[in-house]
Short mmCIF file of C-alpha atoms and ligand atoms in Angstrom, two decimals:
data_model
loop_
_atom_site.label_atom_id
_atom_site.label_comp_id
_atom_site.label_asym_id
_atom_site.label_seq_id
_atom_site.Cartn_x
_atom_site.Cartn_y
_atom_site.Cartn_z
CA UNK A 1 -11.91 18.38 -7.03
CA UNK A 2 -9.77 16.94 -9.41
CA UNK A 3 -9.37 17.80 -12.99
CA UNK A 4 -7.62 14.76 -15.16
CA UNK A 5 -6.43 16.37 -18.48
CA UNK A 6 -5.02 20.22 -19.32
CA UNK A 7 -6.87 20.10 -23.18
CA UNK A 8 -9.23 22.59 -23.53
CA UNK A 9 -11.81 20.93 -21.65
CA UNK A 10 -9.72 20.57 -18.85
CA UNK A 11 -8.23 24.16 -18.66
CA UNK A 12 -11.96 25.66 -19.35
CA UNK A 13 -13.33 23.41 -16.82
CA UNK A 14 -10.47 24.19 -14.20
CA UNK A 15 -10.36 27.80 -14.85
CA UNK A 16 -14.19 28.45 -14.17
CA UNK A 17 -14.36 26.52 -11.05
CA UNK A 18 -11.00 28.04 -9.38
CA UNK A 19 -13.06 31.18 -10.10
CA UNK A 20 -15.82 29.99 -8.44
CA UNK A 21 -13.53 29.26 -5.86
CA UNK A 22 -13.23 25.82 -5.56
CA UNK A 23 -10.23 24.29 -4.91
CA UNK A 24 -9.26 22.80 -8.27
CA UNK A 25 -6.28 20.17 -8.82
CA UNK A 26 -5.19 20.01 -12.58
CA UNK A 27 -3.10 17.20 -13.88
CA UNK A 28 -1.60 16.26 -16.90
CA UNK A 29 0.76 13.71 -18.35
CA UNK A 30 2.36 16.49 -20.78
CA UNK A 31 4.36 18.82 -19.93
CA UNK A 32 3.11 22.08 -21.98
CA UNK A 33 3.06 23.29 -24.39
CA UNK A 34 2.86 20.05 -25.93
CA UNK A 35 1.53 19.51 -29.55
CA UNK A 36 -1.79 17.48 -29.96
CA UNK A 37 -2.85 15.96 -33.53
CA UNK A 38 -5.52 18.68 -34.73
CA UNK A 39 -5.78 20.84 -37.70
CA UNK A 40 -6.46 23.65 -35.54
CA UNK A 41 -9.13 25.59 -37.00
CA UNK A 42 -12.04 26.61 -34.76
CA UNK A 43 -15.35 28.24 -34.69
CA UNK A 44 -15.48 31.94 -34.85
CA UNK A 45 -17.57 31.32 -31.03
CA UNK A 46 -14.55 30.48 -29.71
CA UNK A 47 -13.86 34.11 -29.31
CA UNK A 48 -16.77 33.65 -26.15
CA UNK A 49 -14.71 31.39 -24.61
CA UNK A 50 -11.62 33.61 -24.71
CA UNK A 51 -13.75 36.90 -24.04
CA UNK A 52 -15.49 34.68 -20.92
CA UNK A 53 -11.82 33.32 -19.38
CA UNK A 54 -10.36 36.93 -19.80
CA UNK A 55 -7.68 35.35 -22.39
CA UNK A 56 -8.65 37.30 -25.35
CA UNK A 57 -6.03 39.98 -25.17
CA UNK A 58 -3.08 36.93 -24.85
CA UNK A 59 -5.08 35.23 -27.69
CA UNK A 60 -4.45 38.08 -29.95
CA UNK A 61 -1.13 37.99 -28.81
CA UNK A 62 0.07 35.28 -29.99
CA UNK A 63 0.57 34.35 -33.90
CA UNK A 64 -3.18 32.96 -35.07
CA UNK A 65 -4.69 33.49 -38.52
CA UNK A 66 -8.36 34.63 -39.38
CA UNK A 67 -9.89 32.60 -41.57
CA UNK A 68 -13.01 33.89 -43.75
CA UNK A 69 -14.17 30.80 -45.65
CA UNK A 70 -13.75 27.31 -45.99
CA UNK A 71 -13.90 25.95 -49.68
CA UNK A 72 -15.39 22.42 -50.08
CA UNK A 73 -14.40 20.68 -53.11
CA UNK A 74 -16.32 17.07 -54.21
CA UNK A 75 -14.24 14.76 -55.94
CA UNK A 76 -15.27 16.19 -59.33
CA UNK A 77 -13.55 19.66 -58.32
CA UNK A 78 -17.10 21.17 -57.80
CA UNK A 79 -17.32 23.24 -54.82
CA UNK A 80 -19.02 25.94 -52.42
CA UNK A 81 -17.97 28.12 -49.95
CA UNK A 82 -19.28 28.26 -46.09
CA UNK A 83 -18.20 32.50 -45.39
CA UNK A 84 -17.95 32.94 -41.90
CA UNK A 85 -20.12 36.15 -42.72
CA UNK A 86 -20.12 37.66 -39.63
CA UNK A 87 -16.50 36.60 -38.14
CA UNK A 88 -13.86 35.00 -38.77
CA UNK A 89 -12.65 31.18 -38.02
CA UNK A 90 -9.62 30.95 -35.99
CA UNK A 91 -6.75 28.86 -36.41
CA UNK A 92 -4.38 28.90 -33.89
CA UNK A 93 -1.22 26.05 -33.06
CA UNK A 94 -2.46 23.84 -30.24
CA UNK A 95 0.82 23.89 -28.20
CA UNK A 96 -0.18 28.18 -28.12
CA UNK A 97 -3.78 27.89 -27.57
CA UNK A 98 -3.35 24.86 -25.10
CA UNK A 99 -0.81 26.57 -22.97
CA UNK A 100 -2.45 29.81 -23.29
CA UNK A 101 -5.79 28.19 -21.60
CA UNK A 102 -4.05 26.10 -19.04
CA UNK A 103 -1.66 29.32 -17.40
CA UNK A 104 -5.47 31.06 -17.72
CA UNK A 105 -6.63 28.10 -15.33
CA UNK A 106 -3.63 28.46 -12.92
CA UNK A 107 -3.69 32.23 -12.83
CA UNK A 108 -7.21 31.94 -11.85
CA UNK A 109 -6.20 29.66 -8.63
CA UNK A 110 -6.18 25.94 -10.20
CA UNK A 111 -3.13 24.06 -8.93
CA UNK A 112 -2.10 22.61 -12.12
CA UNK A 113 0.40 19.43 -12.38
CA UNK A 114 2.57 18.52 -15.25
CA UNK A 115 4.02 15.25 -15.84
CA UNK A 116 1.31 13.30 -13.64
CA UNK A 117 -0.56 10.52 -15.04
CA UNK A 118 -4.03 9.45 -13.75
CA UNK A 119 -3.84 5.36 -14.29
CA UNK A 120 -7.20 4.57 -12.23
CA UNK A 121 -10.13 5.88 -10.15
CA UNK A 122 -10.54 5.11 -6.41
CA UNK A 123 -14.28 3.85 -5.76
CA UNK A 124 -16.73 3.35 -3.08
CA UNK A 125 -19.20 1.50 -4.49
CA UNK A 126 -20.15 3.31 -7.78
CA UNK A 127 -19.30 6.39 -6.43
CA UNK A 128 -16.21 7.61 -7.37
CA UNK A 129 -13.86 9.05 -4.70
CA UNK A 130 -10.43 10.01 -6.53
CA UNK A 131 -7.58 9.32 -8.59
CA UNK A 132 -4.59 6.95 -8.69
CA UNK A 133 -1.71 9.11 -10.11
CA UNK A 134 1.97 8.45 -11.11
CA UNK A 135 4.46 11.40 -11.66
CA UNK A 136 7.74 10.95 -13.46
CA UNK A 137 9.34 8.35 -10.88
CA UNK A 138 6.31 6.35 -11.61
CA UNK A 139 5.19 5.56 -8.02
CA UNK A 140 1.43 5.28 -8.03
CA UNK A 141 -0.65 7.87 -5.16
CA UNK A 142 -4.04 8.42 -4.13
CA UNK A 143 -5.80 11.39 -4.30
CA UNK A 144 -8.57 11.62 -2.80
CA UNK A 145 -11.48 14.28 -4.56
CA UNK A 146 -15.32 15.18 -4.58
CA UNK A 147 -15.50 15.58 -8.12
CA UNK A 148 -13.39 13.88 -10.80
CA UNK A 149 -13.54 15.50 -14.14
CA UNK A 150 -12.62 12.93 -16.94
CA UNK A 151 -11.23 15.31 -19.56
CA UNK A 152 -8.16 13.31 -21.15
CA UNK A 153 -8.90 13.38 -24.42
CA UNK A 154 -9.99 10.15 -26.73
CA UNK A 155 -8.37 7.82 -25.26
CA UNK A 156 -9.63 8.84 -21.35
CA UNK A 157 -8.99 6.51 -18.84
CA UNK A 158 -11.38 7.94 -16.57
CA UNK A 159 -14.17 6.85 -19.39
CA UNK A 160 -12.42 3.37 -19.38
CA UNK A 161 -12.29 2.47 -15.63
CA UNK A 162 -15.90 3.43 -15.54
CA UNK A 163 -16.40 1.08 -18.81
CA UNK A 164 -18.13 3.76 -20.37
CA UNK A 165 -16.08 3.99 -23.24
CA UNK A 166 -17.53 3.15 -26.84
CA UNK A 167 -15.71 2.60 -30.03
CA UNK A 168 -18.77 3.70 -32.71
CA UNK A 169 -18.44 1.51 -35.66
CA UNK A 170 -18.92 4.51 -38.04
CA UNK A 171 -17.22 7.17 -39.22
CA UNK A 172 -13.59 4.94 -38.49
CA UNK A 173 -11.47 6.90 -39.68
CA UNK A 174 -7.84 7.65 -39.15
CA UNK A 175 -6.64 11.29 -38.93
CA UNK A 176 -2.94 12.30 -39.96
CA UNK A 177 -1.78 16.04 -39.51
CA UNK A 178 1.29 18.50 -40.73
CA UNK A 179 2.86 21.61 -40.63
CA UNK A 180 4.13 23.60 -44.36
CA UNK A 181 6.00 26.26 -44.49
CA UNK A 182 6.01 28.32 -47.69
CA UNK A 183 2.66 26.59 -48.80
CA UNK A 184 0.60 28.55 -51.69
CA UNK A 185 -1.31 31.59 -50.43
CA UNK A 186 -4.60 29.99 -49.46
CA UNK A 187 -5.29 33.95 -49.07
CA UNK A 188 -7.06 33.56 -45.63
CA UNK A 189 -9.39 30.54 -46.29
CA UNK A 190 -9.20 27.18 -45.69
CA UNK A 191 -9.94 24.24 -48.13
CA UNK A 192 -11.67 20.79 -47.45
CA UNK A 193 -11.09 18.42 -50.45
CA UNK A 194 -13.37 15.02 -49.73
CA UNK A 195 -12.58 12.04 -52.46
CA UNK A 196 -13.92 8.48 -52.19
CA UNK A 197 -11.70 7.33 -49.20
CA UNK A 198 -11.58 9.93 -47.01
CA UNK A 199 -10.77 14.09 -47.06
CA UNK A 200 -7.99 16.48 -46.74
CA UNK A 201 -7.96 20.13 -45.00
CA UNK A 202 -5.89 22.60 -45.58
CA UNK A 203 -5.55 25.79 -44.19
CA UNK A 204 -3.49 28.39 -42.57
CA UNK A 205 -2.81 28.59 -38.69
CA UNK A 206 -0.54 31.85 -38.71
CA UNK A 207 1.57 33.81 -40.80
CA UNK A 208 4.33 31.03 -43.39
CA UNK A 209 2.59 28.54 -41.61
CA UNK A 210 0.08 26.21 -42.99
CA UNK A 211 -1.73 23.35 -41.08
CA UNK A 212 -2.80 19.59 -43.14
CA UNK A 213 -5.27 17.44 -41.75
CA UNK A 214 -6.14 14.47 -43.89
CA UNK A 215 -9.02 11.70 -42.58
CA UNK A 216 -8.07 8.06 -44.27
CA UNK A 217 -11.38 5.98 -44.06
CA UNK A 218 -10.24 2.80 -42.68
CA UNK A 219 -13.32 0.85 -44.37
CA UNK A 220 -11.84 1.49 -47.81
CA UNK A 221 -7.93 1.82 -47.49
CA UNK A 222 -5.37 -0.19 -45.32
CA UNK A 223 -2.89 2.10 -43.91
CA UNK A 224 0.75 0.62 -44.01
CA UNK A 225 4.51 2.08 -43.52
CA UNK A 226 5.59 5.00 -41.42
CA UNK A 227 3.24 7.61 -40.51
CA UNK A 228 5.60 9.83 -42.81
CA UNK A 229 4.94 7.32 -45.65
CA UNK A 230 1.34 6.90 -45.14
CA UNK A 231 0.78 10.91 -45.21
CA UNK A 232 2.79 11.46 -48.34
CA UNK A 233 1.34 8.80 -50.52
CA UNK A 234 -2.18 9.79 -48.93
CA UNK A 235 -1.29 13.84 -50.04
CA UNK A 236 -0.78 12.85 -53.43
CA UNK A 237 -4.53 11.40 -53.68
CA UNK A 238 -5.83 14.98 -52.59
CA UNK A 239 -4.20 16.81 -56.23
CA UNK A 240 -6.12 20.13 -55.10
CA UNK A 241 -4.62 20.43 -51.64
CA UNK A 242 -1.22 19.45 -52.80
CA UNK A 243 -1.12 21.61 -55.43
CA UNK A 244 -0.78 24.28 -52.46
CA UNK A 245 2.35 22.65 -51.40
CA UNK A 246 4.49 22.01 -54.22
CA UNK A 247 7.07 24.63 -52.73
CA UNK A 248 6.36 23.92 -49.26
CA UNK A 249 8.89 22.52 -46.75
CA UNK A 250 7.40 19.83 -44.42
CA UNK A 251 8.34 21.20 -40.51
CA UNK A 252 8.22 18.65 -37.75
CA UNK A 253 6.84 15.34 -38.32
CA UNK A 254 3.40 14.13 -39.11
CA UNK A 255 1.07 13.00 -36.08
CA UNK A 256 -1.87 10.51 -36.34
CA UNK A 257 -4.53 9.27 -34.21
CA UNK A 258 -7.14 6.84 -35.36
CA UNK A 259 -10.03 5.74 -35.31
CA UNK A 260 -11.12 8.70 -34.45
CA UNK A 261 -14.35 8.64 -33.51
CA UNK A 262 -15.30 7.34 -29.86
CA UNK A 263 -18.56 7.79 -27.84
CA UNK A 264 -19.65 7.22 -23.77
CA UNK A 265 -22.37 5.22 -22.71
CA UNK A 266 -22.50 8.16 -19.91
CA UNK A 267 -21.14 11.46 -19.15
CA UNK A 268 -21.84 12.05 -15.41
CA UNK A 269 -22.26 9.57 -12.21
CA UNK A 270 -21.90 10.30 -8.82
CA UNK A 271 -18.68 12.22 -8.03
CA UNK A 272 -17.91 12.01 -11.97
CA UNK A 273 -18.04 13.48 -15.20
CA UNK A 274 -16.79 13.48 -18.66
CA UNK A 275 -16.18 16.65 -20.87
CA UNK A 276 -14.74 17.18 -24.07
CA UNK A 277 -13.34 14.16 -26.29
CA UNK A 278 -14.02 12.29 -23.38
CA UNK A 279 -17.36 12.62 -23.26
CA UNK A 280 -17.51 11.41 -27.19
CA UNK A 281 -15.79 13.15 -30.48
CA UNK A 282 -17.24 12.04 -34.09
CA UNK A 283 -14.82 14.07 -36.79
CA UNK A 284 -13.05 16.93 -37.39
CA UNK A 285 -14.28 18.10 -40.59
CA UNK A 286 -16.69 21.00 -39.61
CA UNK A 287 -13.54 22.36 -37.16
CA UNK A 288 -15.70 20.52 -34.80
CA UNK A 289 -13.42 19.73 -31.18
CA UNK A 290 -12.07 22.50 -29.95
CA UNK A 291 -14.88 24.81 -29.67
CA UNK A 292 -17.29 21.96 -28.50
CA UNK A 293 -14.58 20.48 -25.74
CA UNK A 294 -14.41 24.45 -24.42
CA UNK A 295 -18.41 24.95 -24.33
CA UNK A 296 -19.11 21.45 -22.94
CA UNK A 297 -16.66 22.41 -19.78
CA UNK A 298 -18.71 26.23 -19.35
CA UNK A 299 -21.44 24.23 -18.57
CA UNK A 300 -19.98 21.64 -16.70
CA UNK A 301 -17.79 24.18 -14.27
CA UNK A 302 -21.30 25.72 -13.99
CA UNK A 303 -23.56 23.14 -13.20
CA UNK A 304 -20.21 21.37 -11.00
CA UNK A 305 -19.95 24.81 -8.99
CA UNK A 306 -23.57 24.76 -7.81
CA UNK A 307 -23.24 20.55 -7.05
CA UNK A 308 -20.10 21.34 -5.11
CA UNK A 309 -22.06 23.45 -3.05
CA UNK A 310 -24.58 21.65 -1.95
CA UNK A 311 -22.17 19.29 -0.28
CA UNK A 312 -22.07 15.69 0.51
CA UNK A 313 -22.17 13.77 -2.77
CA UNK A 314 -21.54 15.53 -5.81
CA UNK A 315 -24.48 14.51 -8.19
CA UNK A 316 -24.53 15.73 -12.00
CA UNK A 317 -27.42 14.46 -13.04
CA UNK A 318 -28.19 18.14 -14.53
CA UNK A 319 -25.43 17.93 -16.98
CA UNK A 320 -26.48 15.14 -19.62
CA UNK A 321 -29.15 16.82 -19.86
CA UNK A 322 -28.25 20.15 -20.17
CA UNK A 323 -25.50 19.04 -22.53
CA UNK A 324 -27.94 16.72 -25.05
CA UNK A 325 -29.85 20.23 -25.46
CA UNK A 326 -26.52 22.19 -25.89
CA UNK A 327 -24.76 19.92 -28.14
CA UNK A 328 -27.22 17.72 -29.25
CA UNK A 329 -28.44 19.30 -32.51
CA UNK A 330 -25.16 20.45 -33.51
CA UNK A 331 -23.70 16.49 -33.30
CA UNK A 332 -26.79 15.49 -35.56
CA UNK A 333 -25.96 18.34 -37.99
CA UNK A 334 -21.81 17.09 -37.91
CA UNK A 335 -23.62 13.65 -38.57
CA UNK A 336 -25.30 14.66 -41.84
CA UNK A 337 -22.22 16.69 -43.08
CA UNK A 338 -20.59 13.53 -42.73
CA UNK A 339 -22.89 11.39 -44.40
CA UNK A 340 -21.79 13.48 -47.73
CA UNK A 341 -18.50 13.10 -46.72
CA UNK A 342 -18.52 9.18 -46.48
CA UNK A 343 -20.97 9.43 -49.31
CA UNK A 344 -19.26 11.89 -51.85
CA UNK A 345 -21.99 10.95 -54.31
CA UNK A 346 -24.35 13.14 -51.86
CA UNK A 347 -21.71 15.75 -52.26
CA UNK A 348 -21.73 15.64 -56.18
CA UNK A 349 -25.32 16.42 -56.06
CA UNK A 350 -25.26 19.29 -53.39
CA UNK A 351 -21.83 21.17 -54.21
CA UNK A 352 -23.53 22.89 -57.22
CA UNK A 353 -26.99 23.53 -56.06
CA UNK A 354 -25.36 25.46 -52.75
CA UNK A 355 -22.97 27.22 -54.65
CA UNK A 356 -25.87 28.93 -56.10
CA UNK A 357 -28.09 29.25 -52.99
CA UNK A 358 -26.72 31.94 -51.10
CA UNK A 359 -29.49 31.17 -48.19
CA UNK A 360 -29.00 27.95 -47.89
CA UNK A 361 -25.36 28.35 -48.02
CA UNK A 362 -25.84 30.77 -45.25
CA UNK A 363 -27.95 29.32 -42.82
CA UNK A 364 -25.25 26.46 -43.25
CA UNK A 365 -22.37 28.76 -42.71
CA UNK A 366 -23.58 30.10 -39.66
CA UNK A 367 -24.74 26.58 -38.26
CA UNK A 368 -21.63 25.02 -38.97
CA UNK A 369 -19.89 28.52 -37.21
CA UNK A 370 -22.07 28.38 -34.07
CA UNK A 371 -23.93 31.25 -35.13
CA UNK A 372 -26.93 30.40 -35.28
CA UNK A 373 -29.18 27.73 -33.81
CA UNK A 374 -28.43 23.85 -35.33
CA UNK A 375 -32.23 23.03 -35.77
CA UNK A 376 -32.34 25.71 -38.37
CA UNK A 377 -30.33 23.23 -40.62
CA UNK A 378 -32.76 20.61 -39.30
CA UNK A 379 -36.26 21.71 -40.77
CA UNK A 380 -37.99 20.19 -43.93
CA UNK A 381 -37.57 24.02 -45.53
CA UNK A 382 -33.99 24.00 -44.86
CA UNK A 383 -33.34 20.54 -46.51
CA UNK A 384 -35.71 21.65 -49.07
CA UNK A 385 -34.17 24.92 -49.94
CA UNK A 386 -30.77 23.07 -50.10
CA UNK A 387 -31.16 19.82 -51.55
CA UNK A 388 -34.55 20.23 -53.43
CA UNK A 389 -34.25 20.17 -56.91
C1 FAD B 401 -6.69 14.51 -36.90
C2 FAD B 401 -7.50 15.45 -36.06
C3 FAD B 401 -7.74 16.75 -36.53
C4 FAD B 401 -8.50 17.61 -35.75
N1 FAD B 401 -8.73 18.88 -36.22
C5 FAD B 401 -9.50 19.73 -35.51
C6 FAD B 401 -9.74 21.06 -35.97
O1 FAD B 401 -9.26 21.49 -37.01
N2 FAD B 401 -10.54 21.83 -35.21
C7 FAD B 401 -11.09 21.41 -34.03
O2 FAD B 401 -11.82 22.18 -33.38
N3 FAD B 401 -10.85 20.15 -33.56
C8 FAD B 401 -10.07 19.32 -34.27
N4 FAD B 401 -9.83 18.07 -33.77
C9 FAD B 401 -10.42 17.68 -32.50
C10 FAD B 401 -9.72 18.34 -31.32
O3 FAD B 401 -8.34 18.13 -31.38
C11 FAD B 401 -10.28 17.76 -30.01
O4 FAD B 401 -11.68 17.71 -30.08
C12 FAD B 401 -9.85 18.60 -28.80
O5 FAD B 401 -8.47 18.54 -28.62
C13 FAD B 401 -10.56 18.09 -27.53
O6 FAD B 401 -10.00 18.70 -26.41
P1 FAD B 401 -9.90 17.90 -25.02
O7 FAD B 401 -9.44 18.90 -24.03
O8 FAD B 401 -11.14 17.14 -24.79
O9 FAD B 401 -8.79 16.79 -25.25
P2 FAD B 401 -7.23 16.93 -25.58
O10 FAD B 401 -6.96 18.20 -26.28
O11 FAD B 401 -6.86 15.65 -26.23
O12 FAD B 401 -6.55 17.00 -24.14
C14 FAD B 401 -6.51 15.88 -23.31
C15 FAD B 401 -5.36 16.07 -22.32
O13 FAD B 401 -5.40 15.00 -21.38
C16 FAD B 401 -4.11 14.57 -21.11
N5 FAD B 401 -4.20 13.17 -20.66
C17 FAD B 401 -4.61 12.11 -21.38
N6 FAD B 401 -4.58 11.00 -20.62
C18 FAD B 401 -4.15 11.38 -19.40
C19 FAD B 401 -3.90 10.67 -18.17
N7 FAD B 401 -4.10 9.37 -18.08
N8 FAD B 401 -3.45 11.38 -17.12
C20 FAD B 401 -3.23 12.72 -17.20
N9 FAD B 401 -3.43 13.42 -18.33
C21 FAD B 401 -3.89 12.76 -19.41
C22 FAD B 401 -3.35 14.75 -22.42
O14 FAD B 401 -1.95 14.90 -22.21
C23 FAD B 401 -3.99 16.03 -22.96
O15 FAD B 401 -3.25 17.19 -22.62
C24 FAD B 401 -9.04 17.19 -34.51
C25 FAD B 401 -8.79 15.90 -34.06
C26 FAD B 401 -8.02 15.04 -34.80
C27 FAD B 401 -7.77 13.66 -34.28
#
């Protein structure tokens, strides 16, 4: 089988089924480690992942931060706290974590390739039968697979030569991200500050090092000039986060992707399936990606191990559903958050009562962590107990 991508989802996905033992080709346009536009703070779950691939001592390893709370400030400066109660959020620099999961993969019996595009899919009929890949002197090959795993990221061309890629019309919004050195002490919590025309995040990823995501709605500003430009003028509309980084020394340059949000019609076909941003990504703000890209691809090397099996045709028709009652509850829960995010008038009127609802707050905190079941921010007593007045 063939695995197009070496993100998370791809290294996950990769890594379980070598273990499985299947024989597992990896490839990658990138040569790792390679940086990828992300804030890079994740669910304290994704300490699962690590503790399921075996990668938790090499996690620790390598420079991370623990983070205990994320502040969320509403354009008025009122705010509340999500505590990760029970443990910590991680932060960790995606060219580490990335690289870290993809040697896990090839340890584990992937073959992994760097510097190999995927530029189509080889059909028969609508099944799909392989890849069309170029390495660096370009010349295009077939490769021929059982099982094509489309996890390359938001702009997957697996998704697109299957013409399953969507473009939602909300949230559109475009995401730019730096590194500070020398910020403020944000003493081991990260901050969210949401205004009328988009947010900013701020928090720290190791040691000197601190990590700024900031989400432009494209609906009510126009981005124009360098990416450099466009993030500096956009910092000085966040006052709160900047006010972390009056001393701070810009290192590298500022990334962007946007929009950012992009959905699939499907996920799986015969001999073919999505995971990770592939599969659909709506926003970043709940640390939402990383941990959902590696949990999507447990299930899918899972569910793909036992289809590889049964030989002939690889069907997946298990895996939409399976991952509609993994995911889906958590994507409708990232879907309100972001209503008060688009809407900051919603977060005016729910900032105060939360700060002074420590159940509320909680269930939230360990919904938004993983922790606990998403439906429990889903009942009528929830909402009530949060929003009522
Ligand atoms: C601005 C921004 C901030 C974010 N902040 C956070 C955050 O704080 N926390 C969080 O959890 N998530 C965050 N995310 C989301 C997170 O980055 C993604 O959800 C996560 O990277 C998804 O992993 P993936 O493996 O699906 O894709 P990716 O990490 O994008 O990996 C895809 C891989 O596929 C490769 N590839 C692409 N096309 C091809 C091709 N044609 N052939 C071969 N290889 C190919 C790429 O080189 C890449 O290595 C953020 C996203 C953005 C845009």
């Amino acid at each position: 089988m063939v695995v197009v991508g070496g993100g998370p989802a791809g290294s996950v996905t990769a890594a379980v089924l070598a273990a499985s033992g299947h024989d597992v080709l990896l490839l990658d346009r990138a040569r790792f480690p390679r940086d990828k536009t992300c804030t890079e703070f994740t669910s304290p779950e994704l300490v699962r992942v690590l503790d399921t691939l075996g990668v938790r001592a090499g996690y620790e390893a390598n420079p991370h931060a623990r983070l205990s709370a994320m502040e969320i400030f509403a354009p008025s400066g009122a705010s509340f706290r999500i505590e990760y109660e029970d443990a910590p959020a991680l932060a960790m620099r995606r060219r580490l974590l990335d690289a870290l999961l993809l040697d896990r993969a090839r340890e584990l019996g992937a073959e992994v390739r760097e510097g190999v595009r995927v530029r189509g899919l080889l059909m028969g009929g609508r099944r799909v039968e392989g890849v069309v890949a170029a390495g660096a002197d370009g010349t295009e090959r077939p490769i021929l697979a059982r099982l094509v795993v489309g996890a390359d990221g938001l702009h997957s061309v697996v998704a697109r030569e299957l013409g399953v890629h969507r473009a939602p019309l909300w949230p559109r919004r475009l995401g730019l991200v730096a590194h500070f050195e020398g910020s403020e002490e944000l003493e081991g919590h990260g901050e969210m500050h949401v205004r009328g025309h988009g947010y900013c995040g701020i928090a720290p990823v190791h040691e000197g090092m601190t990590s700024v995501g900031i989400a432009l709605d494209l609906t009510r500003c126009r981005p124009r000039g360098s990416r450099e430009e466009l993030f500096a003028r956009a910092l000085r509309s966040f006052p709160g986060a900047r006010r972390h980084l009056e001393r701070a020394r810009m290192v590298g340059g500022v990334s962007g992707v946007g929009p950012m949000a992009r959905s699939a019609s499907r996920v799986a076909g015969d001999g073919w399936a999505l995971v990770g941003d592939a599969a659909g990504f709506f926003d970043p703000f709940t640390g939402e990606g990383i941990y959902r890209a590696c949990r999507g691809a447990l299930l899918l090397g899972e569910i793909a191990s036992s289809a590889l099996r049964r030989g002939g045709v690889v069907q997946m028709e298990r895996y939409p559903r399976a991952r509609r009652a993994e995911l889906g509850h958590k994507s409708l829960v990232v879907a309100l958050v972001q209503l008060c995010v688009s809407y900051p008038r919603l977060l005016e009127y729910l900032a105060p009562r939360l700060r002074e609802r420590g159940s509320a707050r909680s269930t939230l905190s360990r919904v938004v962590g993983d922790r606990a079941d998403a439906r429990r921010a889903l009942v009528p007593g929830f909402v009530l107990e949060a929003a009522g007045p």
